[in-house]
Tab-separated table of C-alpha atoms and ligand atoms in Angstrom:
chain	number	residue	atom	x	y	z
A	1	MET	CA	-27.497	155.925	265.614
A	2	SER	CA	-31.223	155.909	264.978
A	3	GLU	CA	-31.404	156.043	261.205
A	4	LYS	CA	-34.965	155.440	260.015
A	5	LEU	CA	-35.464	152.146	258.207
A	6	ARG	CA	-37.253	152.525	254.896
A	7	GLN	CA	-40.085	150.350	253.652
A	8	LEU	CA	-39.597	148.982	250.129
A	9	ASN	CA	-42.796	150.621	248.872
A	10	GLU	CA	-41.480	154.086	249.804
A	11	LEU	CA	-38.985	153.790	246.982
A	12	GLY	CA	-40.679	152.038	244.073
A	13	GLU	CA	-39.012	149.602	241.715
A	14	PHE	CA	-36.656	151.918	239.851
A	15	ALA	CA	-35.395	153.855	242.873
A	16	LEU	CA	-34.861	150.539	244.667
A	17	ILE	CA	-32.752	149.157	241.799
A	18	GLU	CA	-30.774	152.416	241.778
A	19	THR	CA	-30.210	152.270	245.541
A	20	LEU	CA	-29.113	148.649	245.516
A	21	THR	CA	-26.814	148.925	242.526
A	22	LYS	CA	-25.137	152.305	243.005
A	23	LYS	CA	-21.930	150.699	244.299
A	24	THR	CA	-21.690	148.435	241.243
A	25	ASN	CA	-18.180	148.621	239.889
A	26	ILE	CA	-17.569	147.607	236.261
A	27	LYS	CA	-14.158	145.906	236.053
A	28	HIS	CA	-14.029	144.581	232.528
A	29	PRO	CA	-13.659	146.802	229.473
A	30	ASN	CA	-15.836	144.442	227.427
A	31	THR	CA	-18.807	145.163	229.718
A	32	VAL	CA	-20.117	147.817	227.351
A	33	LYS	CA	-23.480	148.313	229.079
A	34	GLY	CA	-24.343	147.061	232.556
A	35	ILE	CA	-27.507	147.931	234.460
A	36	GLY	CA	-30.003	150.312	232.924
A	37	ASP	CA	-31.170	148.981	229.580
A	38	ASP	CA	-33.384	146.127	228.388
A	39	ALA	CA	-30.301	143.914	228.283
A	40	ALA	CA	-26.645	144.168	229.234
A	41	VAL	CA	-24.170	144.393	226.344
A	42	ILE	CA	-20.892	142.468	226.346
A	43	ALA	CA	-18.435	143.062	223.496
A	44	GLN	CA	-16.983	139.933	221.873
A	45	ASN	CA	-15.122	141.405	218.895
A	46	ASP	CA	-15.565	144.139	216.287
A	47	HIS	CA	-18.361	142.209	214.620
A	48	ILE	CA	-20.407	140.750	217.415
A	49	SER	CA	-21.681	141.718	220.839
A	50	THR	CA	-23.568	139.506	223.255
A	51	VAL	CA	-26.708	140.801	224.982
A	52	VAL	CA	-28.098	139.292	228.201
A	53	SER	CA	-31.414	139.865	229.936
A	54	THR	CA	-33.233	138.173	232.798
A	55	ASP	CA	-36.826	138.274	234.058
A	56	MET	CA	-38.692	136.519	236.836
A	57	LEU	CA	-42.387	135.602	236.980
A	58	ILE	CA	-44.036	134.827	240.328
A	59	GLU	CA	-47.340	133.044	240.852
A	60	GLY	CA	-49.907	135.409	242.368
A	61	VAL	CA	-47.899	138.477	241.327
A	62	HIS	CA	-47.335	138.096	237.577
A	63	PHE	CA	-49.740	135.297	236.780
A	64	ASN	CA	-52.756	133.553	238.216
A	65	LEU	CA	-53.090	129.870	237.425
A	66	MET	CA	-56.867	130.103	237.732
A	67	TYR	CA	-56.939	131.480	234.196
A	68	MET	CA	-53.393	131.143	232.909
A	69	PRO	CA	-52.892	127.693	231.345
A	70	LEU	CA	-49.388	126.406	232.171
A	71	LYS	CA	-48.545	125.936	228.514
A	72	HIS	CA	-49.305	129.593	227.836
A	73	LEU	CA	-47.324	130.582	230.903
A	74	GLY	CA	-44.260	128.724	229.621
A	75	PHE	CA	-44.577	130.437	226.263
A	76	LYS	CA	-45.069	133.858	227.839
A	77	ALA	CA	-42.081	133.469	230.179
A	78	VAL	CA	-39.825	132.926	227.154
A	79	ALA	CA	-41.514	135.601	225.017
A	80	VAL	CA	-41.041	138.362	227.615
A	81	ASN	CA	-37.306	137.639	227.733
A	82	VAL	CA	-36.960	137.443	223.976
A	83	SER	CA	-38.780	140.781	223.880
A	84	ASP	CA	-36.001	142.424	225.939
A	85	ILE	CA	-33.415	141.039	223.500
A	86	CYS	CA	-35.465	142.399	220.554
A	87	ALA	CA	-35.506	145.782	222.324
A	88	MET	CA	-31.710	145.932	221.837
A	89	ASN	CA	-32.234	145.271	218.096
A	90	ALA	CA	-30.562	141.906	218.715
A	91	GLU	CA	-31.364	138.285	217.941
A	92	ALA	CA	-32.055	135.913	220.852
A	93	LYS	CA	-30.025	132.688	220.574
A	94	GLN	CA	-30.109	130.858	223.924
A	95	ILE	CA	-32.136	130.786	227.145
A	96	THR	CA	-31.719	129.247	230.579
A	97	VAL	CA	-34.825	128.418	232.615
A	98	SER	CA	-34.898	128.238	236.412
A	99	ILE	CA	-37.978	127.127	238.295
A	100	ALA	CA	-38.971	126.934	241.944
A	101	VAL	CA	-42.005	124.746	242.378
A	102	SER	CA	-44.176	123.694	245.336
A	103	SER	CA	-45.532	120.223	246.022
A	104	LYS	CA	-49.024	121.232	244.826
A	105	PHE	CA	-47.849	120.711	241.240
A	106	THR	CA	-47.751	117.397	239.379
A	107	VAL	CA	-45.062	116.226	236.986
A	108	GLU	CA	-47.653	116.466	234.211
A	109	ALA	CA	-48.336	120.103	235.090
A	110	MET	CA	-44.636	120.924	234.820
A	111	GLU	CA	-44.482	119.067	231.511
A	112	GLU	CA	-47.264	121.311	230.273
A	113	LEU	CA	-45.227	124.367	231.296
A	114	TYR	CA	-42.297	123.001	229.309
A	115	GLU	CA	-44.488	122.352	226.270
A	116	GLY	CA	-45.029	126.097	226.163
A	117	ILE	CA	-41.323	126.789	226.731
A	118	HIS	CA	-40.391	124.461	223.863
A	119	ALA	CA	-43.031	125.975	221.573
A	120	ALA	CA	-41.572	129.437	222.202
A	121	CYS	CA	-38.023	128.135	221.583
A	122	GLU	CA	-39.236	126.912	218.166
A	123	GLN	CA	-41.094	130.129	217.376
A	124	TYR	CA	-38.162	132.406	218.288
A	125	ASN	CA	-35.411	130.051	217.146
A	126	VAL	CA	-33.651	129.856	220.525
A	127	ASP	CA	-31.906	126.976	222.287
A	128	LEU	CA	-32.714	125.992	225.859
A	129	VAL	CA	-29.218	125.451	227.285
A	130	GLY	CA	-29.629	125.126	231.056
A	131	GLY	CA	-31.274	126.344	234.216
A	132	ASP	CA	-31.971	125.319	237.778
A	133	THR	CA	-34.761	123.452	239.573
A	134	THR	CA	-35.611	123.879	243.210
A	135	SER	CA	-38.538	123.668	245.607
A	136	SER	CA	-40.667	126.564	246.757
A	137	LEU	CA	-42.812	126.835	249.889
A	138	SER	CA	-45.733	128.219	247.979
A	139	GLY	CA	-46.456	128.471	244.318
A	140	LEU	CA	-44.392	128.648	241.195
A	141	VAL	CA	-41.492	130.933	240.258
A	142	ILE	CA	-39.980	131.023	236.782
A	143	SER	CA	-36.806	132.929	236.047
A	144	ILE	CA	-35.479	133.002	232.499
A	145	THR	CA	-32.253	134.460	231.179
A	146	ALA	CA	-31.994	135.153	227.473
A	147	ILE	CA	-28.744	135.585	225.543
A	148	GLY	CA	-28.597	137.174	222.125
A	149	GLU	CA	-26.251	138.566	219.509
A	150	VAL	CA	-26.048	141.789	217.542
A	151	GLN	CA	-23.549	143.690	215.426
A	152	PRO	CA	-22.126	146.446	217.660
A	153	ASN	CA	-23.121	149.226	215.228
A	154	LYS	CA	-26.754	148.041	215.246
A	155	ILE	CA	-27.355	148.045	219.006
A	156	ALA	CA	-30.321	150.216	220.009
A	157	TYR	CA	-29.886	151.584	223.535
A	158	ARG	CA	-32.483	153.521	225.496
A	159	SER	CA	-30.075	156.448	225.501
A	160	GLY	CA	-29.742	157.341	221.805
A	161	ALA	CA	-32.890	159.409	221.107
A	162	LYS	CA	-32.160	162.847	219.566
A	163	GLU	CA	-34.216	166.031	219.355
A	164	PHE	CA	-36.611	165.936	216.326
A	165	ASP	CA	-36.478	162.111	216.055
A	166	LEU	CA	-39.821	160.429	215.394
A	167	LEU	CA	-41.309	158.218	218.138
A	168	VAL	CA	-42.652	155.001	216.676
A	169	VAL	CA	-44.565	152.099	218.242
A	170	THR	CA	-45.238	148.692	216.739
A	171	GLY	CA	-48.586	146.871	216.709
A	172	ASP	CA	-51.382	148.144	218.917
A	173	LEU	CA	-51.429	148.931	222.627
A	174	GLY	CA	-53.625	148.415	225.684
A	175	ALA	CA	-55.112	145.059	224.614
A	176	ALA	CA	-53.193	142.893	227.102
A	177	TYR	CA	-54.337	145.115	229.970
A	178	MET	CA	-57.974	144.896	228.893
A	179	GLY	CA	-57.608	141.104	228.545
A	180	LEU	CA	-56.454	141.037	232.154
A	181	GLN	CA	-59.474	143.097	233.253
A	182	VAL	CA	-61.848	140.588	231.623
A	183	LEU	CA	-60.044	137.631	233.223
A	184	GLU	CA	-60.012	139.283	236.649
A	185	ARG	CA	-63.713	140.145	236.378
A	186	GLU	CA	-64.603	136.551	235.548
A	187	ARG	CA	-62.338	135.275	238.343
A	188	THR	CA	-64.138	137.465	240.898
A	189	ILE	CA	-67.530	136.280	239.644
A	190	PHE	CA	-66.368	132.663	239.788
A	191	LEU	CA	-65.070	133.039	243.358
A	192	GLU	CA	-68.460	134.420	244.407
A	193	ASN	CA	-70.401	131.734	242.568
A	194	PRO	CA	-68.489	128.745	241.177
A	195	ASN	CA	-71.558	127.616	239.204
A	196	VAL	CA	-71.421	130.604	236.873
A	197	GLN	CA	-69.601	129.834	233.631
A	198	PRO	CA	-67.021	132.478	232.624
A	199	ASP	CA	-68.281	134.870	229.978
A	200	LEU	CA	-65.325	135.430	227.668
A	201	ASP	CA	-67.322	135.711	224.436
A	202	GLY	CA	-66.123	138.238	221.911
A	203	HIS	CA	-62.903	138.916	223.812
A	204	ASP	CA	-60.613	136.498	221.933
A	205	TYR	CA	-58.224	139.167	220.725
A	206	ILE	CA	-57.572	140.909	224.039
A	207	LEU	CA	-57.424	137.586	225.901
A	208	GLU	CA	-54.823	136.267	223.494
A	209	ARG	CA	-52.814	139.463	223.904
A	210	GLN	CA	-52.760	138.869	227.682
A	211	LEU	CA	-52.297	135.095	227.709
A	212	LYS	CA	-50.044	134.599	224.689
A	213	PRO	CA	-48.000	137.732	224.032
A	214	ASP	CA	-45.662	137.679	221.074
A	215	ALA	CA	-42.129	139.113	221.156
A	216	ARG	CA	-41.599	141.303	218.076
A	217	LYS	CA	-38.659	139.423	216.586
A	218	ASP	CA	-40.354	140.047	213.228
A	219	ILE	CA	-39.849	143.795	213.735
A	220	VAL	CA	-36.120	143.394	214.341
A	221	ASP	CA	-35.919	141.446	211.057
A	222	MET	CA	-38.074	144.065	209.310
A	223	LEU	CA	-35.911	146.958	210.533
A	224	GLU	CA	-32.884	145.161	209.126
A	225	GLN	CA	-34.608	144.752	205.749
A	226	LEU	CA	-35.700	148.401	205.737
A	227	ASP	CA	-32.138	149.403	206.625
A	228	VAL	CA	-33.392	151.310	209.662
A	229	ILE	CA	-31.310	151.331	212.853
A	230	PRO	CA	-33.376	152.902	215.645
A	231	THR	CA	-31.594	155.696	217.515
A	232	SER	CA	-33.151	154.250	220.684
A	233	MET	CA	-35.481	151.381	221.525
A	234	ILE	CA	-37.285	149.753	224.481
A	235	ASP	CA	-39.955	147.090	224.776
A	236	ILE	CA	-43.341	148.065	226.171
A	237	SER	CA	-43.728	145.808	229.191
A	238	ASP	CA	-44.968	148.277	231.819
A	239	GLY	CA	-47.183	150.650	229.808
A	240	LEU	CA	-46.273	153.314	227.283
A	241	ALA	CA	-45.885	156.126	229.875
A	242	SER	CA	-43.196	154.358	231.846
A	243	GLU	CA	-41.271	153.289	228.711
A	244	ILE	CA	-41.351	156.770	227.170
A	245	LEU	CA	-40.003	158.193	230.423
A	246	HIS	CA	-37.180	155.612	230.385
A	247	ILE	CA	-36.135	156.678	226.876
A	248	CYS	CA	-36.404	160.402	227.670
A	249	LYS	CA	-34.446	160.054	230.922
A	250	ALA	CA	-31.722	157.857	229.422
A	251	SER	CA	-31.410	160.105	226.339
A	252	ASN	CA	-31.748	163.462	228.193
A	253	VAL	CA	-34.576	164.570	225.915
A	254	GLY	CA	-38.267	165.465	226.106
A	255	CYS	CA	-41.108	164.430	223.808
A	256	ARG	CA	-44.614	165.116	222.569
A	257	ILE	CA	-46.976	162.276	221.846
A	258	TYR	CA	-50.463	162.753	220.405
A	259	ASP	CA	-53.342	160.753	221.871
A	260	GLU	CA	-55.214	160.521	218.566
A	261	LYS	CA	-52.208	158.806	216.991
A	262	LEU	CA	-51.991	156.004	219.565
A	263	PRO	CA	-52.694	152.639	217.912
A	264	ILE	CA	-55.610	151.116	219.832
A	265	ASP	CA	-57.550	148.171	218.414
A	266	ALA	CA	-61.335	148.670	218.269
A	267	LYS	CA	-61.792	145.608	220.506
A	268	THR	CA	-59.554	147.179	223.144
A	269	SER	CA	-61.483	150.465	223.050
A	270	MET	CA	-64.824	148.660	223.272
A	271	ALA	CA	-63.697	146.615	226.271
A	272	ALA	CA	-62.264	149.729	227.947
A	273	ILE	CA	-65.561	151.583	227.533
A	274	ASP	CA	-67.408	148.552	228.961
A	275	PHE	CA	-65.220	148.805	232.038
A	276	ASN	CA	-65.632	152.589	232.262
A	277	LEU	CA	-61.954	153.058	231.497
A	278	ASP	CA	-60.367	155.568	229.164
A	279	PRO	CA	-58.598	153.605	226.367
A	280	VAL	CA	-55.725	156.129	226.333
A	281	THR	CA	-55.150	155.606	230.063
A	282	CYS	CA	-55.059	151.837	229.443
A	283	VAL	CA	-52.360	152.362	226.806
A	284	LEU	CA	-50.303	154.666	229.019
A	285	ASN	CA	-50.550	152.770	232.283
A	286	GLY	CA	-51.597	149.240	231.380
A	287	GLY	CA	-48.834	146.767	230.709
A	288	GLU	CA	-47.656	143.615	228.996
A	289	ASP	CA	-48.169	144.640	225.387
A	290	TYR	CA	-44.583	143.575	224.538
A	291	GLU	CA	-44.563	145.829	221.518
A	292	LEU	CA	-41.480	147.929	220.698
A	293	LEU	CA	-41.122	151.692	221.094
A	294	PHE	CA	-38.308	153.232	219.090
A	295	THR	CA	-37.008	156.537	217.809
A	296	ARG	CA	-35.619	157.310	214.404
A	297	ASN	CA	-34.397	160.348	212.474
A	298	GLN	CA	-37.156	162.059	210.453
A	299	ASN	CA	-35.145	161.444	207.268
A	300	ASP	CA	-36.136	157.787	207.541
A	301	PHE	CA	-39.859	158.570	207.641
A	302	ASP	CA	-40.310	157.335	204.060
A	303	LYS	CA	-38.973	153.907	205.062
A	304	ILE	CA	-41.634	153.376	207.720
A	305	LYS	CA	-44.495	155.477	206.325
A	306	GLY	CA	-47.554	153.343	205.589
A	307	ASN	CA	-46.051	150.256	207.258
A	308	PRO	CA	-49.036	148.606	208.984
A	309	ASN	CA	-46.768	147.356	211.794
A	310	MET	CA	-45.460	150.784	212.774
A	311	THR	CA	-47.187	153.969	213.959
A	312	VAL	CA	-45.554	157.353	214.467
A	313	ILE	CA	-47.030	158.653	217.738
A	314	GLY	CA	-44.969	161.800	218.237
A	315	HIS	CA	-41.501	163.261	218.270
A	316	ILE	CA	-38.539	163.931	220.514
A	317	THR	CA	-37.947	167.468	221.815
A	318	HIS	CA	-35.281	169.273	223.799
A	319	GLU	CA	-35.132	168.070	227.398
A	320	SER	CA	-36.341	171.475	228.672
A	321	GLU	CA	-39.683	170.994	226.881
A	322	GLY	CA	-40.653	168.081	229.141
A	323	VAL	CA	-42.541	164.861	228.420
A	324	TYR	CA	-46.131	165.535	227.352
A	325	LEU	CA	-49.187	163.943	225.815
A	326	VAL	CA	-51.150	166.318	223.570
A	327	ASP	CA	-54.867	165.540	223.566
A	328	LYS	CA	-57.449	166.134	220.835
A	329	SER	CA	-58.224	169.627	222.093
A	330	GLY	CA	-54.534	170.528	221.997
A	331	SER	CA	-54.070	170.547	225.783
A	332	MET	CA	-50.853	169.124	227.118
A	333	VAL	CA	-50.844	166.553	229.902
A	334	GLY	CA	-47.577	165.688	231.660
A	335	ILE	CA	-46.648	162.003	231.332
A	336	LYS	CA	-45.976	160.466	234.752
A	337	ALA	CA	-44.629	157.086	235.741
A	338	GLN	CA	-47.008	154.840	237.596
A	339	GLY	CA	-46.054	153.554	241.024
A	340	TRP	CA	-44.744	150.088	241.525
A	341	LYS	CA	-47.573	147.625	241.326
A	342	HIS	CA	-45.921	144.689	243.021
A	343	PHE	CA	-45.594	145.700	246.693
B	1	LIG	P1	-37.057	145.459	231.955
B	1	LIG	O1	-38.373	146.107	232.345
B	1	LIG	O2	-36.620	145.785	230.584
B	1	LIG	O3	-37.038	143.981	232.247
B	1	LIG	P2	-36.130	146.323	234.500
B	1	LIG	O4	-36.921	147.556	234.721
B	1	LIG	O5	-36.567	145.053	235.138
B	1	LIG	O6	-35.961	146.105	232.928
B	1	LIG	O7	-34.650	146.578	234.962
B	1	LIG	C1	-33.954	147.759	234.649
B	1	LIG	C2	-32.471	147.507	234.763
B	1	LIG	O8	-32.094	147.179	236.118
B	1	LIG	C3	-31.971	146.339	233.932
B	1	LIG	O9	-30.700	146.681	233.425
B	1	LIG	C4	-31.863	145.200	234.928
B	1	LIG	O10	-30.915	144.238	234.528
B	1	LIG	C5	-31.431	145.919	236.182
B	1	LIG	N1	-31.837	145.262	237.447
B	1	LIG	C6	-33.110	144.981	237.851
B	1	LIG	N2	-33.111	144.420	239.077
B	1	LIG	C7	-31.815	144.305	239.463
B	1	LIG	C8	-31.156	143.806	240.632
B	1	LIG	N3	-31.856	143.292	241.645
B	1	LIG	N4	-29.811	143.865	240.671
B	1	LIG	C9	-29.111	144.373	239.658
B	1	LIG	N5	-29.655	144.877	238.519
B	1	LIG	C10	-30.995	144.853	238.410
B	2	LIG	MG1	-37.612	145.778	228.674
C-alpha cells in the first residue's frame, strides 16, 4: 500500500486535533464535555461540576526570553490557563505546573519564573498543587493544568449561542498583538546592532498587554452579580476571527459583527498605523488578548448596556447567513480562520 504520508502543516491545528482524537471513546457518564471547549466538564453532583484545561508554552514558539522576563512568563502561563476556566464561566481553584528546562538556566532564573507563578496564584486565588520537573535538550517548556468549579446550570459552552443573541466582548482587542510587533521590531534592531538601546517609549499599554495579560476572572464575578449567564462563551487567545468561528461552528449559527463597534484602544490603533497595519485586521487575526467573547439573549441588553467592560459587537444569525464582518460602508467581508502559526 502506498498511502501518501501527510505533513502536519497540511492540516492545521484544529484539523490535526480532530484527526488525532476522532477515536476518543467517552466511557464515564460524568464526563459531560470532553474535547472541544475551553475546558472539559466533569460532573460531581447536582450542585457542582469540575472544569479542567491545559496549555503548554514553548520557548521560541510562544515566548522569547530576549524580551520576556521570566517573572512575567510565569504569571502569563498561569493567566492563560485561568482564562480558559473563566471562559466556562467557572472559578479556577487549583493548578499543576510542569516544566522541562535545559542546562542554560540557573536556579535563580527558575525561582524568578516561580515568583510570577506565585503572584498569579495570589491574584486569581488558586492553589499550586503539583506538577512535574524534567530536563529539556533546548530551552524551556511550561505546561499548566488548571482545575475549576462551577454550578452546572451556569456553565457557558461554546455551543449555546442562539439566533438573535447579542455578541459581546470584554475589554479592548488587538493590543497584545501590537505589543508583540514593537518587541519583535526592537529585537531585530538589537540583533543587527547590539549597541542600540530599545525604543519602547510610549508603548507601555500595549507592551503590558503582551507581557502581562490578565485573565478576566473579574468578568465572571461581574456576570454573576448582574445575573447574566452567557448562552455561549470563549476566551480570545487566537484572535477574534478564530474565536467567533469556534462559537458559530459549535452552536450551528452564523453572525454579523460590525467593524466600527470593535473596541480598540487608541494606543493600539496608533501603533498599528505606525506599522502600516489595519487595526481591525490586528483585532481579527492577532492573538493573546485573553478577553472573553460571549453571547446573550437581547432581553438582557439592559443589564450590560453602558458597562465599560463590555461591548456589543454584533449579533447571532441563522447558520445559513454565514459569518460576516460588516464594514463602515456596509460591505460584508467573510470571516476566515487564520492558518496555524506554529509549524
Ligand atoms: P484553547 O485555545 O481554548 O486552549 P485548543 O484550541 O488548544 O483550546 O483546544 C481545543 C480542544 O482540543 C480542547 O478541548 C483541548 O483540550 C483539545 N485538545 C487539544 N490538543 C489535544 C490533544 N493533543 N489531544 C487531545 N485533545 C486535545
Ligand atoms: Mg480558550
